[in-house]
Coordinates of C-alpha atoms and ligand atoms in Angstrom, one line a residue:
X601 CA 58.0 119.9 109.6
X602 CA 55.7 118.8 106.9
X603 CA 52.7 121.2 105.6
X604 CA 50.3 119.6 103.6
X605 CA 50.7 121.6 100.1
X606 CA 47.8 122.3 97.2
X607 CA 47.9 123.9 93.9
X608 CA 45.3 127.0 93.7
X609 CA 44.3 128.0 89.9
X610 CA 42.5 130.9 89.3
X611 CA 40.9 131.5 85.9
X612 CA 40.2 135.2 84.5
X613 CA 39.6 137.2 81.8
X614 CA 42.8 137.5 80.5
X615 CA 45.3 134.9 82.4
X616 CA 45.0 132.2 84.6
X617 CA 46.8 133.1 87.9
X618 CA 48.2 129.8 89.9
X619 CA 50.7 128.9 92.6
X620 CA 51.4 125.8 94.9
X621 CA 51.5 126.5 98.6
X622 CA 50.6 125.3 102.0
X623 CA 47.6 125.2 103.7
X624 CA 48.7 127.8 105.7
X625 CA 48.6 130.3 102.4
X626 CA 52.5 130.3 102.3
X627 CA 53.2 130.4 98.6
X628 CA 56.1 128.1 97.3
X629 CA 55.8 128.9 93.7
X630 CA 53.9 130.5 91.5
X631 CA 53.2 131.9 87.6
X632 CA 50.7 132.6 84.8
X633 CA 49.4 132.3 81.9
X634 CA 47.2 133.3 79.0
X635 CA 43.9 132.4 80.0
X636 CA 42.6 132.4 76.0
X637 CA 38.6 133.2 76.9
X638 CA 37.8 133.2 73.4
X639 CA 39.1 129.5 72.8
X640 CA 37.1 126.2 72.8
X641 CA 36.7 124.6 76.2
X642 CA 39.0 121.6 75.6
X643 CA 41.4 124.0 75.1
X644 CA 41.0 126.6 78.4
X645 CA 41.0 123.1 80.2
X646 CA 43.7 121.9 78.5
X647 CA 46.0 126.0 80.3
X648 CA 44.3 124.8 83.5
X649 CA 46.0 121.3 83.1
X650 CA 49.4 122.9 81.8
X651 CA 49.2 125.7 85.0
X652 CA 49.1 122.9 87.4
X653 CA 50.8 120.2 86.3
X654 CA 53.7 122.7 85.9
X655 CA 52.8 123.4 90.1
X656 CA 52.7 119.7 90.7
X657 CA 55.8 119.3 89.2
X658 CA 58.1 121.8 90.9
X659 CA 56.2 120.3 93.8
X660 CA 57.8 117.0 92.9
X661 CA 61.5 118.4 92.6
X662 CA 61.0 120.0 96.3
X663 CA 59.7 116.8 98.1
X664 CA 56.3 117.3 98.3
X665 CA 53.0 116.0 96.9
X666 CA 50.0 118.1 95.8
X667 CA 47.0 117.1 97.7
X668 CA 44.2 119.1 96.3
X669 CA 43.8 121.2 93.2
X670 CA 41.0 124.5 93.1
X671 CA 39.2 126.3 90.4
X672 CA 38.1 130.2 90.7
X673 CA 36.8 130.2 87.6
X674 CA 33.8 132.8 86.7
X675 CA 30.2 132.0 86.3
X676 CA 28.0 129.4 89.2
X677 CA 29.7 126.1 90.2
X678 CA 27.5 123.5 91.6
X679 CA 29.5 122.3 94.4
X680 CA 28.9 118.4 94.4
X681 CA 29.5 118.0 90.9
X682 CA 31.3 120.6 89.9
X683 CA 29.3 121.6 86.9
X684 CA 29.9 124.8 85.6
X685 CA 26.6 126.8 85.3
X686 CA 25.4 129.4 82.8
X687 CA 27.1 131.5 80.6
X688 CA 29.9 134.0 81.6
X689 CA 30.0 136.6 79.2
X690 CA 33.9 137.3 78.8
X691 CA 34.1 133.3 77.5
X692 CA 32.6 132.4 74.9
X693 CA 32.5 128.9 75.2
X694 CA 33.1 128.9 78.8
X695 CA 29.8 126.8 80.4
X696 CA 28.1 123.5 80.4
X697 CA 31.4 121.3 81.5
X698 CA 32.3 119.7 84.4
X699 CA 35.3 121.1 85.5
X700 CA 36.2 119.0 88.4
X701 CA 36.0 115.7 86.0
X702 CA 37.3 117.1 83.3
X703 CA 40.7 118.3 84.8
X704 CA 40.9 115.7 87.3
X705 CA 40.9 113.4 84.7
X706 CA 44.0 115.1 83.4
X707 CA 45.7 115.2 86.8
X708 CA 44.6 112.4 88.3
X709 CA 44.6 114.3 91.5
X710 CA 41.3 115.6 93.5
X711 CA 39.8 119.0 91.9
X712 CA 37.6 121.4 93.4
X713 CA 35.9 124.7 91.5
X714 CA 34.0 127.6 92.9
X715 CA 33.0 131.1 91.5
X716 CA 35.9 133.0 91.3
X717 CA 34.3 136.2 93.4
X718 CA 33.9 133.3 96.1
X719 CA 37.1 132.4 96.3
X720 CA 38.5 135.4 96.4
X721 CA 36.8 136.3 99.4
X722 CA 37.7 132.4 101.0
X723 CA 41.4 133.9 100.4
X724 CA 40.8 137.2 102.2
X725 CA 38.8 135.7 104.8
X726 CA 41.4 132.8 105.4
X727 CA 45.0 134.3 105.0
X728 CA 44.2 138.1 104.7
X729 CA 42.1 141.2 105.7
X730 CA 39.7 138.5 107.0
X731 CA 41.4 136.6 109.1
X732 CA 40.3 136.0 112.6
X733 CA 36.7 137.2 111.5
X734 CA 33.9 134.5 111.2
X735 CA 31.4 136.9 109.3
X736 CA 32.7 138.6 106.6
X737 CA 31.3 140.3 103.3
X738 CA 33.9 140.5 100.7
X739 CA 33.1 143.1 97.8
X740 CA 35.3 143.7 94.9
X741 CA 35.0 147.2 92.7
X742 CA 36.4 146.8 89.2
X743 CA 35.1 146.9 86.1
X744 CA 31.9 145.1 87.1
X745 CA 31.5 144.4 91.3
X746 CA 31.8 141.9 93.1
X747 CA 30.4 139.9 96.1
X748 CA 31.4 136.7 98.4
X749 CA 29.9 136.6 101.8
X750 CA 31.5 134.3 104.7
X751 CA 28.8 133.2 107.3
X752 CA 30.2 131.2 110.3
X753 CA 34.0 130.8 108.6
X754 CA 32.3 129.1 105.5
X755 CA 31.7 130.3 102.3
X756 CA 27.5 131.4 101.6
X757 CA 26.9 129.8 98.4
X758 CA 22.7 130.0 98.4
X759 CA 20.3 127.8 97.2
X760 CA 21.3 127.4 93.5
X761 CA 25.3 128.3 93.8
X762 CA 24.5 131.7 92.7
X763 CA 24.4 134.4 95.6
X764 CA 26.6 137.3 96.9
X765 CA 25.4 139.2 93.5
X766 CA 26.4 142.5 95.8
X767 CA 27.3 144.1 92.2
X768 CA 23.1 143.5 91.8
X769 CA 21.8 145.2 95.1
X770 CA 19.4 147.7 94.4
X771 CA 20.7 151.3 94.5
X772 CA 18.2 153.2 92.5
X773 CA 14.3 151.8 91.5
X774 CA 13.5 152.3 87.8
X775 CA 17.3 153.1 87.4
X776 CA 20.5 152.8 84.7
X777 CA 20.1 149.6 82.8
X778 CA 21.8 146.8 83.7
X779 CA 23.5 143.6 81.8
X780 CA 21.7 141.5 84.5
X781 CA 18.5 142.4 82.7
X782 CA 17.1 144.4 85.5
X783 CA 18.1 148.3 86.3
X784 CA 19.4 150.2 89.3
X785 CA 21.9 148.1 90.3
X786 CA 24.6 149.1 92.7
X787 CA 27.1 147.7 89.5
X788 CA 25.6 150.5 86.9
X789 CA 26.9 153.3 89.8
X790 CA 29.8 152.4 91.3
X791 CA 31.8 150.3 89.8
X792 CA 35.1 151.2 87.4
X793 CA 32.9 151.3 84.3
X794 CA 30.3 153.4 86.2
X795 CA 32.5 156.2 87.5
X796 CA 34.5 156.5 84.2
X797 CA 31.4 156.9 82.2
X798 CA 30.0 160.1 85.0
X799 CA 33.4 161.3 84.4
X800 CA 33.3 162.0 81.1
X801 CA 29.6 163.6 81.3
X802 CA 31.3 165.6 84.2
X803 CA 34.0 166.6 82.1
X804 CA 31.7 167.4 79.5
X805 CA 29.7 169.9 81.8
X806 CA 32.9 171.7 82.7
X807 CA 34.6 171.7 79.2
X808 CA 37.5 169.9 80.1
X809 CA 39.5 167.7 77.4
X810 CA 41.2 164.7 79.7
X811 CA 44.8 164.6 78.0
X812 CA 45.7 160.9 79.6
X813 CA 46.1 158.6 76.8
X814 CA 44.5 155.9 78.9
X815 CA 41.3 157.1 80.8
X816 CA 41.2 154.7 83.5
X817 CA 40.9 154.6 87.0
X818 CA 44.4 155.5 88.0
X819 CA 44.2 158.9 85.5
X820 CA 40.8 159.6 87.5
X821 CA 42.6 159.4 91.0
X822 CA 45.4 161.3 90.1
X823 CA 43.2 164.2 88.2
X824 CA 41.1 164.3 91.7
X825 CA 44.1 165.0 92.9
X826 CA 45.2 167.7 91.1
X827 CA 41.7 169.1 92.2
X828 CA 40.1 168.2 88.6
X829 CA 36.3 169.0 89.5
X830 CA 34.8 166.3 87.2
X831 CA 36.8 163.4 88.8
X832 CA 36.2 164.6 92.2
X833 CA 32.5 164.6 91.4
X834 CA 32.4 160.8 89.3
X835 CA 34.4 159.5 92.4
X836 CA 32.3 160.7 95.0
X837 CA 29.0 159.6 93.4
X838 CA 30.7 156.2 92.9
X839 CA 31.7 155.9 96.9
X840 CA 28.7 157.4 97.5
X841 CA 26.3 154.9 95.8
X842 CA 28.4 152.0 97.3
X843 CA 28.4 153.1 100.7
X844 CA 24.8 153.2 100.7
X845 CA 24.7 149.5 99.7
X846 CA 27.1 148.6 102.0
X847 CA 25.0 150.7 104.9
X848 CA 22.1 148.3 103.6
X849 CA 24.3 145.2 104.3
X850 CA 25.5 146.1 107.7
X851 CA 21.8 146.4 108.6
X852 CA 21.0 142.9 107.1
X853 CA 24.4 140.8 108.4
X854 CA 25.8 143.1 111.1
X855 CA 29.2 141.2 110.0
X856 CA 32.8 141.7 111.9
X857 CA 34.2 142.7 108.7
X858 CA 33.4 144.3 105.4
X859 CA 36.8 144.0 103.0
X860 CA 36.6 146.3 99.9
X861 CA 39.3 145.0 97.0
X862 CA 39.3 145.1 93.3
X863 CA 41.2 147.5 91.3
X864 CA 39.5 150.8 92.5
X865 CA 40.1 149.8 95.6
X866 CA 44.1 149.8 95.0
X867 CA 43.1 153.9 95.5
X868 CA 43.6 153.0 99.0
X869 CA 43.1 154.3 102.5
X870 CA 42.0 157.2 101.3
X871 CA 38.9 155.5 99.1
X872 CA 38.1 153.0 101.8
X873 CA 37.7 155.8 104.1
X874 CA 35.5 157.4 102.0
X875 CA 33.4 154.7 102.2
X876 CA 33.4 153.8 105.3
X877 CA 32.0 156.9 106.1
X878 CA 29.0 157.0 103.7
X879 CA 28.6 153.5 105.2
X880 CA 28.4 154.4 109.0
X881 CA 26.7 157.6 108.2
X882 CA 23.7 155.4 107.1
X883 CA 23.5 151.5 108.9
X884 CA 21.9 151.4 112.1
X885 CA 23.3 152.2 115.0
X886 CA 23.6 148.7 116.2
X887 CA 24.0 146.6 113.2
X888 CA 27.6 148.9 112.8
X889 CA 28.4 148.5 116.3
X890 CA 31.6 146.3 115.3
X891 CA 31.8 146.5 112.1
X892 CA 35.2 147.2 110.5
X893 CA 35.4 148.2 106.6
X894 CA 39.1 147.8 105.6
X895 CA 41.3 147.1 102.5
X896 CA 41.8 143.8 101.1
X897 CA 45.0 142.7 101.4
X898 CA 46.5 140.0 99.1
X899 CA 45.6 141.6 95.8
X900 CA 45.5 139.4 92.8
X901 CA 46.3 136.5 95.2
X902 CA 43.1 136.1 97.0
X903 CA 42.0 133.9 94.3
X904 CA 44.4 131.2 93.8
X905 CA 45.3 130.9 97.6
X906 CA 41.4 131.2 98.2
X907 CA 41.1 128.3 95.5
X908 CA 43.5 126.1 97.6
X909 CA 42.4 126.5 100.8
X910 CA 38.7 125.6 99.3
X911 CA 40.3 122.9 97.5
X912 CA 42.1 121.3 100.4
X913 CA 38.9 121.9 103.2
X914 CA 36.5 120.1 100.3
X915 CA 39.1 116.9 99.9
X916 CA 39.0 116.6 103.7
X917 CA 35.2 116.7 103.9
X918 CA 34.8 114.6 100.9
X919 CA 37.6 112.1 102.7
X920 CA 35.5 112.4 106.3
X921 CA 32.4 111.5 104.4
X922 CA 33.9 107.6 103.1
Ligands
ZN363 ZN1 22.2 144.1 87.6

């Protein structure tokens, strides 16, 4: 039995996350590495190379050849040329190159990039929470949120590569100012950053001294746990706030699914149902009818497998086309 095999890179912050698998999400190998935002481009192209030549490789020594290769990287991709758009402000010099000739160059093989919230949603949709759903809305709550939205099976990319902003939906007019330029974004209220920040004001209010040496998101769910009013309070205005948004999106796309990941989502059940019922409490009746809000399921997978399976749809369109 031969399965046609791809190699899915997925650029972040802090390390690029890659594997080789089949087009049926089955991974064969995989591994990281340092992603160094702060270097020159030449040289964050040059760990993309070194990540998947080491895939192609091992794919080599097994007997098969790599047919495609994706990019999740951040910022807007222009999908025909795979220019890399803008600015993306956790890399300094990350913008202004063409990624797909740049490292296809290197590899000699056919290369493929797309926003990296995209692809993560193209990897839910495809080979997790997703699957068997053609209209999906993919959010992810971490330090910033967020968005891909599947229409039809395929990826919404809008008019100028730059939609699914769900992190900028309108949540409060005139509100907390956002690093988008405008204010009131969902992002400034419900993300990590934004239910951290009400905790410490909470905590403030009630004279409490957190005593974590880390005060991240994990410490908040376990001190809401241990019935710590101030966390309680910072995490139920976070679910709150995104509920609402997500009320708002069931009335606009009444999709078949609505998968929540990120790392505040790793909460859980317990979060998600949280949300889902600020969510239902608000959409119209009909627009919810059969909706499901659930969990995302492949973690910090979704991106590279979402990166392949974009990477080997785009080379058989782009073979169709000649
Ligand atoms: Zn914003």
């Amino acid at each position: 039995m031969s399965k046609r095999v791809g190699v899915g890179l997925d650029l972040g912050g802090t390390s690029i996350k890659y594997a080789l698998a089949t087009e049926s999400g089955e991974i064969l190998k995989h591994g990281y590495l340092p992603s160094d935002a702060d270097a020159d481009k030449t040289e964050i192209i040059n760990n993309l190379y070194i990540s998947a030549k080491e895939m192609i490789d091992y794919a080599g020594s097994i007997g098969q050849t790599v047919q495609a290769i994706g990019v999740g990287t951040p910022g807007n991709v222009n999908l025909e040329t795979g220019w890399l758009m803008g600015s993306t402000p956790n890399f300094k010099s990350w913008s202004n190159i063409n990624i797909k000739s740049e490292l296809g160059s290197k590899v000699n093989l056919p290369v493929y990039a797309d926003n990296d919230a995209n692809l993560m949603a193209l990897g839910e949709a495809r080979f997790g929470a997703g699957k068997g759903y053609r209209n999906i809305i993919c959010v992810t709550v971490g330090t910033g949120i967020g968005g891909g939205f599947i229409i039809n099976g395929e990826l919404y990319r809008g008019s100028a590569y730059a939609g699914a902003e769900f992190g900028h939906s309108l949540v409060e007019v005139d509100g907390i100012e956002c690093r988008c330029g405008s204010n009131g974004c969902l992002e400034m209220y419900a993300s990590a950053t934004a239910m951290l920040r009400d905790f410490s004001q909470f905590a403030r209010e009630i004279n409490f001294t957190p005593t974590g040496n880390e005060i991240n998101m994990a410490y908040l769910f376990e001190l809401r746990d241990q019935g710590n009013e101030a966390a309680k309070k910072a995490i139920e205005r976070g679910i709150y706030f995104l509920g609402r948004a997500l009320a708002g999106s069931i009335n606009i796309f009444n999709p078949e699914a609505i998968i929540i990941g990120g790392g505040v989502a790793d909460a859980g059940e317990i979060f998600i149902d949280a949300i889902r019922q600020v969510a239902f409490k608000y959409a119209m009746e009909k627009p919810k009818e059969n909706v499901r809000i659930v969990g995302a399921k492949l973690g910090n997978k979704a991106g590279f497998l979402g990166a392949l399976s974009f990477a080997l749809e785009q080379r058989d369109l782009e073979y169709q086309d000649n």
